[in-house]
Amino acid sequence: MSAETARRNVRILTWIGIATGVIGGILVAFPKTLGPASPWVQLALGVATLVLAFRARKIGIAEVEGFDGRLSLFAALLGFLIVFFAGQVAFGILVDVANP
């Protein structure tokens, strides 16, 4: 992969990761938006954010000279926060279903 293509891919993956993280963060802040499906959508967005952020970091470290991964690191931290908070709610739902 050429350096310019790698830079473009890193930029695209990072910004899409940040966008999914922001959407997931909004859903964490307003959990009643999607009703009972909200924690599961939040978890999916958090995992997508993590995958995109770490993929961007992998490409950036391997292919881009002088890679500065602060934005992709921010996206990864945002993904971890979303998974943490949404996971707590999802686990609570699963416990409530298992113990009627």
PDB file of C-alpha atoms in Angstrom:
ATOM      1  CA  MET A   1       0.000   0.000   0.000  1.00  0.00           C
ATOM      2  CA  SER A   2       1.348   3.415  -0.876  1.00  0.00           C
ATOM      3  CA  ALA A   3       1.893   6.016   1.814  1.00  0.00           C
ATOM      4  CA  GLU A   4      -0.829   8.307   0.461  1.00  0.00           C
ATOM      5  CA  THR A   5      -3.374   5.473   0.356  1.00  0.00           C
ATOM      6  CA  ALA A   6      -2.422   4.484   3.898  1.00  0.00           C
ATOM      7  CA  ARG A   7      -2.855   8.084   5.119  1.00  0.00           C
ATOM      8  CA  ARG A   8      -6.249   8.283   3.447  1.00  0.00           C
ATOM      9  CA  ASN A   9      -7.345   4.964   4.969  1.00  0.00           C
ATOM     10  CA  VAL A  10      -6.179   6.008   8.433  1.00  0.00           C
ATOM     11  CA  ARG A  11      -8.005   9.328   8.135  1.00  0.00           C
ATOM     12  CA  ILE A  12     -11.246   7.675   6.963  1.00  0.00           C
ATOM     13  CA  LEU A  13     -11.165   4.929   9.597  1.00  0.00           C
ATOM     14  CA  THR A  14     -10.373   7.386  12.375  1.00  0.00           C
ATOM     15  CA  TRP A  15     -13.141   9.841  11.526  1.00  0.00           C
ATOM     16  CA  ILE A  16     -15.730   7.097  11.030  1.00  0.00           C
ATOM     17  CA  GLY A  17     -14.634   5.644  14.377  1.00  0.00           C
ATOM     18  CA  ILE A  18     -15.045   9.009  16.065  1.00  0.00           C
ATOM     19  CA  ALA A  19     -18.475   9.456  14.445  1.00  0.00           C
ATOM     20  CA  THR A  20     -19.696   6.057  15.660  1.00  0.00           C
ATOM     21  CA  GLY A  21     -18.281   6.869  19.090  1.00  0.00           C
ATOM     22  CA  VAL A  22     -20.118  10.173  19.249  1.00  0.00           C
ATOM     23  CA  ILE A  23     -23.385   8.526  18.194  1.00  0.00           C
ATOM     24  CA  GLY A  24     -22.860   5.830  20.823  1.00  0.00           C
ATOM     25  CA  GLY A  25     -22.055   8.493  23.430  1.00  0.00           C
ATOM     26  CA  ILE A  26     -25.255  10.348  22.630  1.00  0.00           C
ATOM     27  CA  LEU A  27     -27.201   7.115  23.041  1.00  0.00           C
ATOM     28  CA  VAL A  28     -25.472   6.493  26.393  1.00  0.00           C
ATOM     29  CA  ALA A  29     -26.426  10.012  27.505  1.00  0.00           C
ATOM     30  CA  PHE A  30     -30.047   9.530  26.370  1.00  0.00           C
ATOM     31  CA  PRO A  31     -30.727   5.815  26.980  1.00  0.00           C
ATOM     32  CA  LYS A  32     -34.504   5.918  26.406  1.00  0.00           C
ATOM     33  CA  THR A  33     -34.112   7.044  22.785  1.00  0.00           C
ATOM     34  CA  LEU A  34     -34.379   3.588  21.237  1.00  0.00           C
ATOM     35  CA  GLY A  35     -36.300   1.859  24.001  1.00  0.00           C
ATOM     36  CA  PRO A  36     -35.267  -1.653  25.047  1.00  0.00           C
ATOM     37  CA  ALA A  37     -32.870  -2.059  22.091  1.00  0.00           C
ATOM     38  CA  SER A  38     -30.762   0.912  23.148  1.00  0.00           C
ATOM     39  CA  PRO A  39     -28.065  -0.955  25.153  1.00  0.00           C
ATOM     40  CA  TRP A  40     -27.540  -3.438  22.340  1.00  0.00           C
ATOM     41  CA  VAL A  41     -27.182  -0.694  19.747  1.00  0.00           C
ATOM     42  CA  GLN A  42     -24.788   1.113  22.088  1.00  0.00           C
ATOM     43  CA  LEU A  43     -22.695  -2.036  22.472  1.00  0.00           C
ATOM     44  CA  ALA A  44     -22.595  -2.522  18.706  1.00  0.00           C
ATOM     45  CA  LEU A  45     -21.512   1.085  18.186  1.00  0.00           C
ATOM     46  CA  GLY A  46     -18.864   0.773  20.898  1.00  0.00           C
ATOM     47  CA  VAL A  47     -17.412  -2.368  19.363  1.00  0.00           C
ATOM     48  CA  ALA A  48     -17.480  -0.789  15.892  1.00  0.00           C
ATOM     49  CA  THR A  49     -15.654   2.239  17.295  1.00  0.00           C
ATOM     50  CA  LEU A  50     -12.988   0.024  18.823  1.00  0.00           C
ATOM     51  CA  VAL A  51     -12.517  -2.003  15.651  1.00  0.00           C
ATOM     52  CA  LEU A  52     -12.237   1.093  13.464  1.00  0.00           C
ATOM     53  CA  ALA A  53      -9.876   2.882  15.853  1.00  0.00           C
ATOM     54  CA  PHE A  54      -7.509  -0.035  16.270  1.00  0.00           C
ATOM     55  CA  ARG A  55      -7.553  -0.782  12.552  1.00  0.00           C
ATOM     56  CA  ALA A  56      -6.593   2.854  11.887  1.00  0.00           C
ATOM     57  CA  ARG A  57      -3.787   2.613  14.446  1.00  0.00           C
ATOM     58  CA  LYS A  58      -2.502  -0.623  12.928  1.00  0.00           C
ATOM     59  CA  ILE A  59      -2.365   0.824   9.421  1.00  0.00           C
ATOM     60  CA  GLY A  60      -0.902   4.091  10.674  1.00  0.00           C
ATOM     61  CA  ILE A  61       1.872   2.476  12.675  1.00  0.00           C
ATOM     62  CA  ALA A  62       2.803   0.037   9.908  1.00  0.00           C
ATOM     63  CA  GLU A  63       2.464   2.203   6.799  1.00  0.00           C
ATOM     64  CA  VAL A  64       2.613   5.932   7.626  1.00  0.00           C
ATOM     65  CA  GLU A  65       5.934   7.616   8.337  1.00  0.00           C
ATOM     66  CA  GLY A  66       5.709   9.832  11.421  1.00  0.00           C
ATOM     67  CA  PHE A  67       2.247   8.589  12.358  1.00  0.00           C
ATOM     68  CA  ASP A  68       0.546  10.626  15.085  1.00  0.00           C
ATOM     69  CA  GLY A  69      -2.207   8.430  16.491  1.00  0.00           C
ATOM     70  CA  ARG A  70      -3.836  10.787  18.969  1.00  0.00           C
ATOM     71  CA  LEU A  71      -7.180  10.941  17.163  1.00  0.00           C
ATOM     72  CA  SER A  72      -7.404   7.183  16.753  1.00  0.00           C
ATOM     73  CA  LEU A  73      -6.436   6.797  20.415  1.00  0.00           C
ATOM     74  CA  PHE A  74      -9.249   9.196  21.329  1.00  0.00           C
ATOM     75  CA  ALA A  75     -11.665   7.083  19.264  1.00  0.00           C
ATOM     76  CA  ALA A  76     -10.466   3.916  21.018  1.00  0.00           C
ATOM     77  CA  LEU A  77     -10.940   5.478  24.463  1.00  0.00           C
ATOM     78  CA  LEU A  78     -14.399   6.624  23.444  1.00  0.00           C
ATOM     79  CA  GLY A  79     -15.203   3.082  22.317  1.00  0.00           C
ATOM     80  CA  PHE A  80     -14.027   1.638  25.638  1.00  0.00           C
ATOM     81  CA  LEU A  81     -16.240   4.084  27.551  1.00  0.00           C
ATOM     82  CA  ILE A  82     -19.274   3.242  25.453  1.00  0.00           C
ATOM     83  CA  VAL A  83     -18.746  -0.501  25.859  1.00  0.00           C
ATOM     84  CA  PHE A  84     -18.258  -0.056  29.604  1.00  0.00           C
ATOM     85  CA  PHE A  85     -21.432   1.934  30.229  1.00  0.00           C
ATOM     86  CA  ALA A  86     -23.621   0.077  27.739  1.00  0.00           C
ATOM     87  CA  GLY A  87     -22.298  -3.245  29.009  1.00  0.00           C
ATOM     88  CA  GLN A  88     -23.425  -2.444  32.530  1.00  0.00           C
ATOM     89  CA  VAL A  89     -26.964  -1.758  31.353  1.00  0.00           C
ATOM     90  CA  ALA A  90     -27.049  -4.799  29.069  1.00  0.00           C
ATOM     91  CA  PHE A  91     -25.785  -7.029  31.884  1.00  0.00           C
ATOM     92  CA  GLY A  92     -28.505  -5.650  34.166  1.00  0.00           C
ATOM     93  CA  ILE A  93     -31.136  -6.489  31.556  1.00  0.00           C
ATOM     94  CA  LEU A  94     -29.801 -10.015  31.186  1.00  0.00           C
ATOM     95  CA  VAL A  95     -29.833 -10.501  34.994  1.00  0.00           C
ATOM     96  CA  ASP A  96     -33.428  -9.235  35.180  1.00  0.00           C
ATOM     97  CA  VAL A  97     -34.505 -11.620  32.428  1.00  0.00           C
ATOM     98  CA  ALA A  98     -32.728 -14.569  34.049  1.00  0.00           C
ATOM     99  CA  ASN A  99     -34.184 -13.890  37.524  1.00  0.00           C
ATOM    100  CA  PRO A 100     -37.918 -13.225  37.128  1.00  0.00           C
TER     101      PRO A 100
END
